Amino acid sequence: MFLEGRAPVAGALLSGLLAGVVLAQSPAGPPSGAAVQSRQGTAAGVRVSGRLVPPERLHLTGGSLVLAPLGDTPRPELSGVTLLPDGAFAFDHVPPGRYEIRARGQLDPGNAAHFATFHLHVEDAALDDVVMPLRPAATLSGSVAFNRSGRPPSGLRVRASLPADAASSGDVTTADVRPDGAFVLNGLMSGTHLLQVDGLPERWVLKSVVFRGEDVTDGGIETSPGQRFANVRVTVTDVATEVSGVVTDADGHPVTDAVVLIIPLSEQFWRRSSRRLAVLHTDGEGRFLIRGLPEGEYRAAACRPSGEDDPSRPEVLRRFSESGVAVSLRGIGHRVVNLTLTPPAAGASVR
């Protein structure tokens, strides 16, 4: 049988390719002055420290910190992170590059989580006194509609992923879809969120996300602290494009478990969360099938899985895009694209 994928396949990637993530333990746990250490890594780099500042009259009871690379900054191997009961934090051995610190703070019982973000450029000197005021989260509500009459099936969840414009992984918030199709996403931190629908029946894919009369399916919705967004309409459909084929080696033999990349020509969509980027594997007979790619121009390529490179990194996508097979999707229909394995470049591989 086919191993079928849907565009995007970011969900699988997010679970195993978290870029530069370090989670701090609850500051309520260790005594004052005791550090909470994460996994060990290289000793190179500098110290980045600061403080999470809760709103007046509220107290920090727990929290987490994420240091994510921006742009072409490589994924760092961080040595440790410290988060103390008074909100003081420190990342140890941060290599040079551009980063974003994302913080989630738990406040006194009965108060919703608060968030903060901070952009920084690390060079060769320690960065101290990074102040991150915690702000209330945003809320987004709307409804899910099918392109046919009838109620949505049970078990659907709307997922908002952040950031929408970075190669690094980000914050993900989900909400159940009620029997009438309504949903409410609480606890959205500031940034640009892309919406997806998880748990769709076979053959159903995301068609559009519309907010205030504008299609924001690919652009996302930008939130700020405390904002409330309403009447977001998410439409799913069982009428979609399909791309299928067989991957063979140089001798014409089908290749099992080959990595298939279908890459949009426009580099603005070269991110894991994009529905226009597909990364999937062939089945036991070398076949693949992807549904729901939007209309547009793509390149398709296949390679053997090996190494530890993230296939959604721009340099990997650029290499395979240059050697890939042209795929033009116009209108709803089925395209057959048979692929031959692309020889690996020196020192490069994907998984």
Short mmCIF file of C-alpha atoms in Angstrom, two decimals:
data_model
loop_
_atom_site.label_atom_id
_atom_site.label_comp_id
_atom_site.label_asym_id
_atom_site.label_seq_id
_atom_site.Cartn_x
_atom_site.Cartn_y
_atom_site.Cartn_z
CA MET A 1 0.00 0.00 0.00
CA PHE A 2 1.00 3.65 -0.38
CA LEU A 3 2.58 5.55 2.44
CA GLU A 4 0.42 8.64 2.21
CA GLY A 5 1.30 12.10 3.44
CA ARG A 6 -0.58 15.34 3.64
CA ALA A 7 0.78 18.82 3.15
CA PRO A 8 2.37 19.85 5.36
CA VAL A 9 4.04 17.00 7.21
CA ALA A 10 5.46 19.36 9.79
CA GLY A 11 3.78 17.52 12.67
CA ALA A 12 6.18 14.59 12.42
CA LEU A 13 9.16 16.89 12.08
CA LEU A 14 8.25 18.97 15.07
CA SER A 15 8.29 15.95 17.36
CA GLY A 16 11.87 15.02 16.57
CA LEU A 17 13.69 18.04 15.17
CA LEU A 18 13.35 20.69 17.87
CA ALA A 19 16.10 23.17 17.06
CA GLY A 20 18.05 24.53 19.98
CA VAL A 21 15.46 23.77 22.63
CA VAL A 22 16.37 23.89 26.30
CA LEU A 23 13.59 23.60 28.84
CA ALA A 24 14.05 24.91 32.36
CA GLN A 25 12.54 23.18 35.36
CA SER A 26 9.96 24.80 37.61
CA PRO A 27 11.55 27.60 39.64
CA ALA A 28 9.50 26.44 42.60
CA GLY A 29 11.58 23.26 42.78
CA PRO A 30 15.23 24.08 43.66
CA PRO A 31 16.22 26.27 46.60
CA SER A 32 17.37 29.84 45.95
CA GLY A 33 20.81 29.96 44.33
CA ALA A 34 20.64 26.38 43.02
CA ALA A 35 20.94 25.93 39.28
CA VAL A 36 18.73 23.63 37.23
CA GLN A 37 20.88 22.01 34.54
CA SER A 38 19.76 20.63 31.18
CA ARG A 39 21.57 18.19 28.88
CA GLN A 40 25.32 18.63 28.46
CA GLY A 41 26.96 19.92 25.29
CA THR A 42 30.00 21.73 24.01
CA ALA A 43 31.79 24.17 26.33
CA ALA A 44 32.25 26.78 23.56
CA GLY A 45 30.27 30.03 23.59
CA VAL A 46 29.26 32.70 26.09
CA ARG A 47 26.77 33.13 28.92
CA VAL A 48 23.41 34.82 28.31
CA SER A 49 21.54 35.81 31.46
CA GLY A 50 18.60 37.92 32.55
CA ARG A 51 15.33 37.87 34.42
CA LEU A 52 11.67 37.05 33.82
CA VAL A 53 9.55 39.85 35.31
CA PRO A 54 5.92 39.01 36.22
CA PRO A 55 3.22 41.71 36.31
CA GLU A 56 2.94 43.76 39.47
CA ARG A 57 1.49 41.89 42.48
CA LEU A 58 1.83 38.50 40.76
CA HIS A 59 4.48 35.90 41.50
CA LEU A 60 6.31 33.42 39.27
CA THR A 61 5.58 29.82 40.32
CA GLY A 62 6.96 27.93 37.31
CA GLY A 63 8.14 28.39 33.77
CA SER A 64 10.13 27.31 30.76
CA LEU A 65 12.70 28.89 28.45
CA VAL A 66 13.54 28.21 24.80
CA LEU A 67 16.61 29.56 22.97
CA ALA A 68 15.96 29.17 19.23
CA PRO A 69 18.33 30.10 16.38
CA LEU A 70 17.19 32.65 13.80
CA GLY A 71 18.06 32.90 10.11
CA ASP A 72 21.10 30.88 9.12
CA THR A 73 22.41 30.46 12.70
CA PRO A 74 23.22 26.76 13.21
CA ARG A 75 21.40 24.70 15.82
CA PRO A 76 23.46 25.11 19.02
CA GLU A 77 24.67 22.43 21.41
CA LEU A 78 23.91 24.18 24.68
CA SER A 79 25.59 23.22 27.93
CA GLY A 80 22.90 24.24 30.37
CA VAL A 81 20.15 26.59 31.44
CA THR A 82 19.40 28.03 34.88
CA LEU A 83 16.03 29.29 36.09
CA LEU A 84 15.73 30.38 39.72
CA PRO A 85 12.67 31.11 41.89
CA ASP A 86 13.14 34.87 41.55
CA GLY A 87 12.93 34.65 37.74
CA ALA A 88 16.67 34.92 37.08
CA PHE A 89 17.82 32.75 34.17
CA ALA A 90 21.05 31.97 32.32
CA PHE A 91 21.99 29.99 29.21
CA ASP A 92 25.56 28.68 29.31
CA HIS A 93 27.97 28.29 26.37
CA VAL A 94 25.84 29.93 23.67
CA PRO A 95 27.75 30.02 20.32
CA PRO A 96 27.86 33.23 18.23
CA GLY A 97 24.75 33.89 16.17
CA ARG A 98 21.25 35.37 16.18
CA TYR A 99 18.67 33.91 18.54
CA GLU A 100 15.24 34.40 20.03
CA ILE A 101 14.52 33.64 23.69
CA ARG A 102 10.92 32.56 24.27
CA ALA A 103 9.64 32.30 27.82
CA ARG A 104 6.47 30.92 29.34
CA GLY A 105 5.73 31.81 32.96
CA GLN A 106 3.26 30.21 35.34
CA LEU A 107 1.95 32.75 37.83
CA ASP A 108 -0.04 32.54 41.07
CA PRO A 109 -2.82 29.89 41.03
CA GLY A 110 -5.82 31.04 39.04
CA ASN A 111 -3.81 33.14 36.59
CA ALA A 112 -3.26 32.10 32.97
CA ALA A 113 0.24 31.58 31.62
CA HIS A 114 2.14 34.69 30.54
CA PHE A 115 4.80 34.98 27.82
CA ALA A 116 7.80 37.01 26.70
CA THR A 117 10.19 37.06 23.74
CA PHE A 118 13.60 38.65 23.25
CA HIS A 119 15.86 38.83 20.16
CA LEU A 120 19.62 38.91 20.63
CA HIS A 121 22.87 38.81 18.67
CA VAL A 122 25.58 36.80 20.43
CA GLU A 123 29.21 37.61 19.61
CA ASP A 124 32.25 37.00 21.83
CA ALA A 125 31.15 38.64 25.09
CA ALA A 126 28.65 37.56 27.73
CA LEU A 127 25.21 39.17 27.62
CA ASP A 128 23.81 40.09 31.03
CA ASP A 129 20.70 41.85 32.31
CA VAL A 130 18.28 40.64 29.62
CA VAL A 131 14.92 41.83 31.00
CA MET A 132 11.81 39.94 29.80
CA PRO A 133 8.49 41.31 31.14
CA LEU A 134 5.84 38.59 31.09
CA ARG A 135 2.62 39.56 29.29
CA PRO A 136 -0.80 37.87 29.04
CA ALA A 137 -1.42 35.55 26.12
CA ALA A 138 -3.70 36.15 23.14
CA THR A 139 -6.93 34.24 22.36
CA LEU A 140 -8.17 33.18 18.94
CA SER A 141 -11.61 31.73 18.20
CA GLY A 142 -13.42 30.62 15.08
CA SER A 143 -15.04 27.69 13.33
CA VAL A 144 -14.11 24.75 11.10
CA ALA A 145 -16.29 24.16 8.02
CA PHE A 146 -16.33 21.30 5.51
CA ASN A 147 -16.81 21.99 1.82
CA ARG A 148 -19.84 19.69 2.01
CA SER A 149 -22.89 19.87 4.24
CA GLY A 150 -22.74 18.09 7.56
CA ARG A 151 -21.03 18.42 10.90
CA PRO A 152 -17.30 17.94 11.38
CA PRO A 153 -16.37 14.49 12.73
CA SER A 154 -15.35 14.11 16.35
CA GLY A 155 -11.70 14.18 17.40
CA LEU A 156 -10.59 17.19 15.33
CA ARG A 157 -8.13 19.68 16.82
CA VAL A 158 -7.02 23.07 15.53
CA ARG A 159 -3.26 23.63 15.90
CA ALA A 160 -1.54 27.03 15.92
CA SER A 161 2.22 26.82 15.39
CA LEU A 162 4.77 29.53 16.08
CA PRO A 163 6.92 30.83 14.52
CA ALA A 164 5.61 30.69 10.98
CA ASP A 165 8.68 32.35 9.50
CA ALA A 166 11.66 30.54 11.03
CA ALA A 167 13.46 27.26 10.46
CA SER A 168 13.50 26.63 14.19
CA SER A 169 10.68 24.97 15.98
CA GLY A 170 8.32 27.01 18.05
CA ASP A 171 5.42 27.13 20.45
CA VAL A 172 2.40 25.00 19.51
CA THR A 173 -1.12 25.54 20.91
CA THR A 174 -4.08 23.27 20.19
CA ALA A 175 -7.84 23.31 20.81
CA ASP A 176 -10.63 20.77 20.38
CA VAL A 177 -13.23 21.39 17.67
CA ARG A 178 -16.73 21.26 19.16
CA PRO A 179 -19.62 19.42 17.44
CA ASP A 180 -20.81 22.70 15.92
CA GLY A 181 -17.34 23.34 14.45
CA ALA A 182 -16.35 26.07 16.92
CA PHE A 183 -12.93 26.23 18.57
CA VAL A 184 -11.07 28.55 20.97
CA LEU A 185 -7.27 28.73 21.12
CA ASN A 186 -6.12 30.08 24.48
CA GLY A 187 -2.58 30.91 25.57
CA LEU A 188 -1.10 32.17 22.28
CA MET A 189 2.22 33.92 22.76
CA SER A 190 3.16 36.91 20.60
CA GLY A 191 4.18 36.12 17.02
CA THR A 192 2.82 34.88 13.70
CA HIS A 193 0.78 31.70 13.98
CA LEU A 194 -0.14 29.27 11.21
CA LEU A 195 -3.32 27.23 11.68
CA GLN A 196 -3.75 23.56 10.80
CA VAL A 197 -6.42 20.93 11.51
CA ASP A 198 -5.30 17.63 13.05
CA GLY A 199 -7.31 14.39 13.03
CA LEU A 200 -8.96 14.89 9.63
CA PRO A 201 -10.55 11.83 7.98
CA GLU A 202 -8.69 10.17 5.13
CA ARG A 203 -8.51 12.30 1.97
CA TRP A 204 -9.47 15.52 3.78
CA VAL A 205 -6.99 18.41 3.83
CA LEU A 206 -6.86 22.08 4.81
CA LYS A 207 -8.28 24.36 2.11
CA SER A 208 -8.15 27.84 3.61
CA VAL A 209 -7.94 30.01 6.72
CA VAL A 210 -9.78 33.33 6.37
CA PHE A 211 -9.67 36.21 8.85
CA ARG A 212 -11.37 39.58 8.28
CA GLY A 213 -11.97 38.68 4.64
CA GLU A 214 -8.30 37.89 3.95
CA ASP A 215 -6.82 34.47 3.17
CA VAL A 216 -4.13 33.96 5.83
CA THR A 217 -3.54 30.25 5.21
CA ASP A 218 0.11 30.78 4.28
CA GLY A 219 0.76 34.16 5.91
CA GLY A 220 -0.60 33.34 9.37
CA ILE A 221 -2.15 35.54 12.04
CA GLU A 222 0.09 37.85 14.06
CA THR A 223 -0.82 38.13 17.74
CA SER A 224 0.19 40.57 20.48
CA PRO A 225 -0.17 40.26 24.27
CA GLY A 226 -3.76 40.17 25.48
CA GLN A 227 -5.34 40.40 22.00
CA ARG A 228 -8.59 38.57 21.22
CA PHE A 229 -9.25 37.37 17.67
CA ALA A 230 -12.71 36.13 16.68
CA ASN A 231 -14.52 34.75 13.63
CA VAL A 232 -11.56 32.98 12.06
CA ARG A 233 -13.00 30.59 9.45
CA VAL A 234 -11.08 27.40 8.69
CA THR A 235 -12.27 25.34 5.70
CA VAL A 236 -11.25 21.76 4.93
CA THR A 237 -11.97 19.81 1.77
CA ASP A 238 -11.77 16.36 0.20
CA VAL A 239 -11.16 17.87 -3.26
CA ALA A 240 -7.41 18.38 -3.50
CA THR A 241 -4.33 17.90 -5.63
CA GLU A 242 -2.48 14.57 -5.54
CA VAL A 243 1.13 13.80 -6.45
CA SER A 244 2.27 10.18 -6.54
CA GLY A 245 5.08 8.17 -8.00
CA VAL A 246 7.79 5.56 -7.54
CA VAL A 247 11.38 6.14 -6.46
CA THR A 248 14.02 3.95 -8.14
CA ASP A 249 17.79 3.63 -7.93
CA ALA A 250 20.24 3.95 -10.83
CA ASP A 251 19.46 0.36 -11.86
CA GLY A 252 15.73 0.93 -11.94
CA HIS A 253 14.92 -0.93 -8.71
CA PRO A 254 12.27 0.53 -6.36
CA VAL A 255 13.74 2.06 -3.20
CA THR A 256 12.08 1.38 0.14
CA ASP A 257 11.98 4.16 2.75
CA ALA A 258 13.51 6.79 0.46
CA VAL A 259 13.08 10.42 1.53
CA VAL A 260 10.89 12.33 -0.95
CA LEU A 261 11.00 16.13 -0.90
CA ILE A 262 8.49 18.26 -2.82
CA ILE A 263 9.84 21.79 -2.59
CA PRO A 264 8.05 25.02 -3.60
CA LEU A 265 10.05 27.30 -5.88
CA SER A 266 9.33 30.30 -3.67
CA GLU A 267 11.80 30.25 -0.78
CA GLN A 268 9.37 32.15 1.47
CA PHE A 269 7.67 28.76 2.01
CA TRP A 270 10.86 26.91 2.98
CA ARG A 271 9.84 26.27 6.56
CA ARG A 272 8.56 23.23 8.39
CA SER A 273 5.19 24.73 9.17
CA SER A 274 4.40 25.50 5.51
CA ARG A 275 1.68 23.39 3.88
CA ARG A 276 3.58 23.84 0.59
CA LEU A 277 6.62 21.86 1.72
CA ALA A 278 6.27 18.06 1.79
CA VAL A 279 8.76 15.60 3.27
CA LEU A 280 7.72 11.94 3.27
CA HIS A 281 9.04 8.39 2.83
CA THR A 282 8.31 5.71 0.25
CA ASP A 283 6.58 2.44 1.16
CA GLY A 284 7.88 -1.11 0.76
CA GLU A 285 7.45 -0.91 -3.01
CA GLY A 286 9.09 2.48 -3.43
CA ARG A 287 5.81 4.36 -3.87
CA PHE A 288 4.68 7.66 -2.37
CA LEU A 289 1.52 9.79 -2.36
CA ILE A 290 0.95 13.33 -1.11
CA ARG A 291 -2.42 15.14 -1.07
CA GLY A 292 -3.34 18.74 -0.53
CA LEU A 293 -0.42 20.69 -1.97
CA PRO A 294 -1.70 24.11 -3.11
CA GLU A 295 -1.46 25.11 -6.75
CA GLY A 296 1.97 26.35 -7.76
CA GLU A 297 5.42 25.44 -9.04
CA TYR A 298 7.53 22.83 -7.24
CA ARG A 299 10.63 20.66 -7.54
CA ALA A 300 10.59 17.01 -6.47
CA ALA A 301 13.63 14.95 -5.46
CA ALA A 302 14.42 11.74 -3.58
CA CYS A 303 17.40 10.47 -1.60
CA ARG A 304 18.33 7.78 0.89
CA PRO A 305 17.84 8.65 4.57
CA SER A 306 21.08 8.96 6.49
CA GLY A 307 22.87 11.32 8.81
CA GLU A 308 21.16 13.89 10.98
CA ASP A 309 20.49 16.88 8.70
CA ASP A 310 17.04 18.45 8.98
CA PRO A 311 15.54 18.14 5.47
CA SER A 312 13.74 21.47 5.92
CA ARG A 313 16.97 23.47 6.37
CA PRO A 314 17.36 26.00 3.52
CA GLU A 315 20.74 24.67 2.37
CA VAL A 316 19.32 21.13 2.05
CA LEU A 317 16.22 22.33 0.21
CA ARG A 318 18.30 24.49 -2.13
CA ARG A 319 20.57 21.57 -3.06
CA PHE A 320 17.69 19.23 -3.87
CA SER A 321 15.62 21.94 -5.54
CA GLU A 322 18.41 22.63 -8.02
CA SER A 323 18.53 18.98 -9.10
CA GLY A 324 14.84 18.13 -8.70
CA VAL A 325 12.12 17.34 -11.22
CA ALA A 326 9.79 20.23 -12.13
CA VAL A 327 6.20 19.77 -10.91
CA SER A 328 3.50 22.25 -11.92
CA LEU A 329 0.19 22.01 -10.07
CA ARG A 330 -2.67 23.77 -11.83
CA GLY A 331 -6.22 23.00 -10.78
CA ILE A 332 -7.40 19.91 -8.95
CA GLY A 333 -6.00 16.69 -10.34
CA HIS A 334 -3.55 13.82 -9.97
CA ARG A 335 0.06 14.11 -11.09
CA VAL A 336 2.40 11.12 -11.45
CA VAL A 337 6.05 11.99 -10.80
CA ASN A 338 8.55 9.12 -10.86
CA LEU A 339 11.92 9.91 -9.28
CA THR A 340 15.45 8.55 -9.39
CA LEU A 341 17.59 8.77 -6.28
CA THR A 342 19.72 11.92 -6.15
CA PRO A 343 23.37 11.06 -5.37
CA PRO A 344 24.37 12.49 -1.97
CA ALA A 345 26.59 15.56 -1.96
CA ALA A 346 29.86 15.38 -0.08
CA GLY A 347 29.20 15.59 3.63
CA ALA A 348 25.45 16.06 3.17
CA SER A 349 22.52 13.77 3.95
CA VAL A 350 18.99 13.86 5.28
CA ARG A 351 16.87 11.67 7.49
#
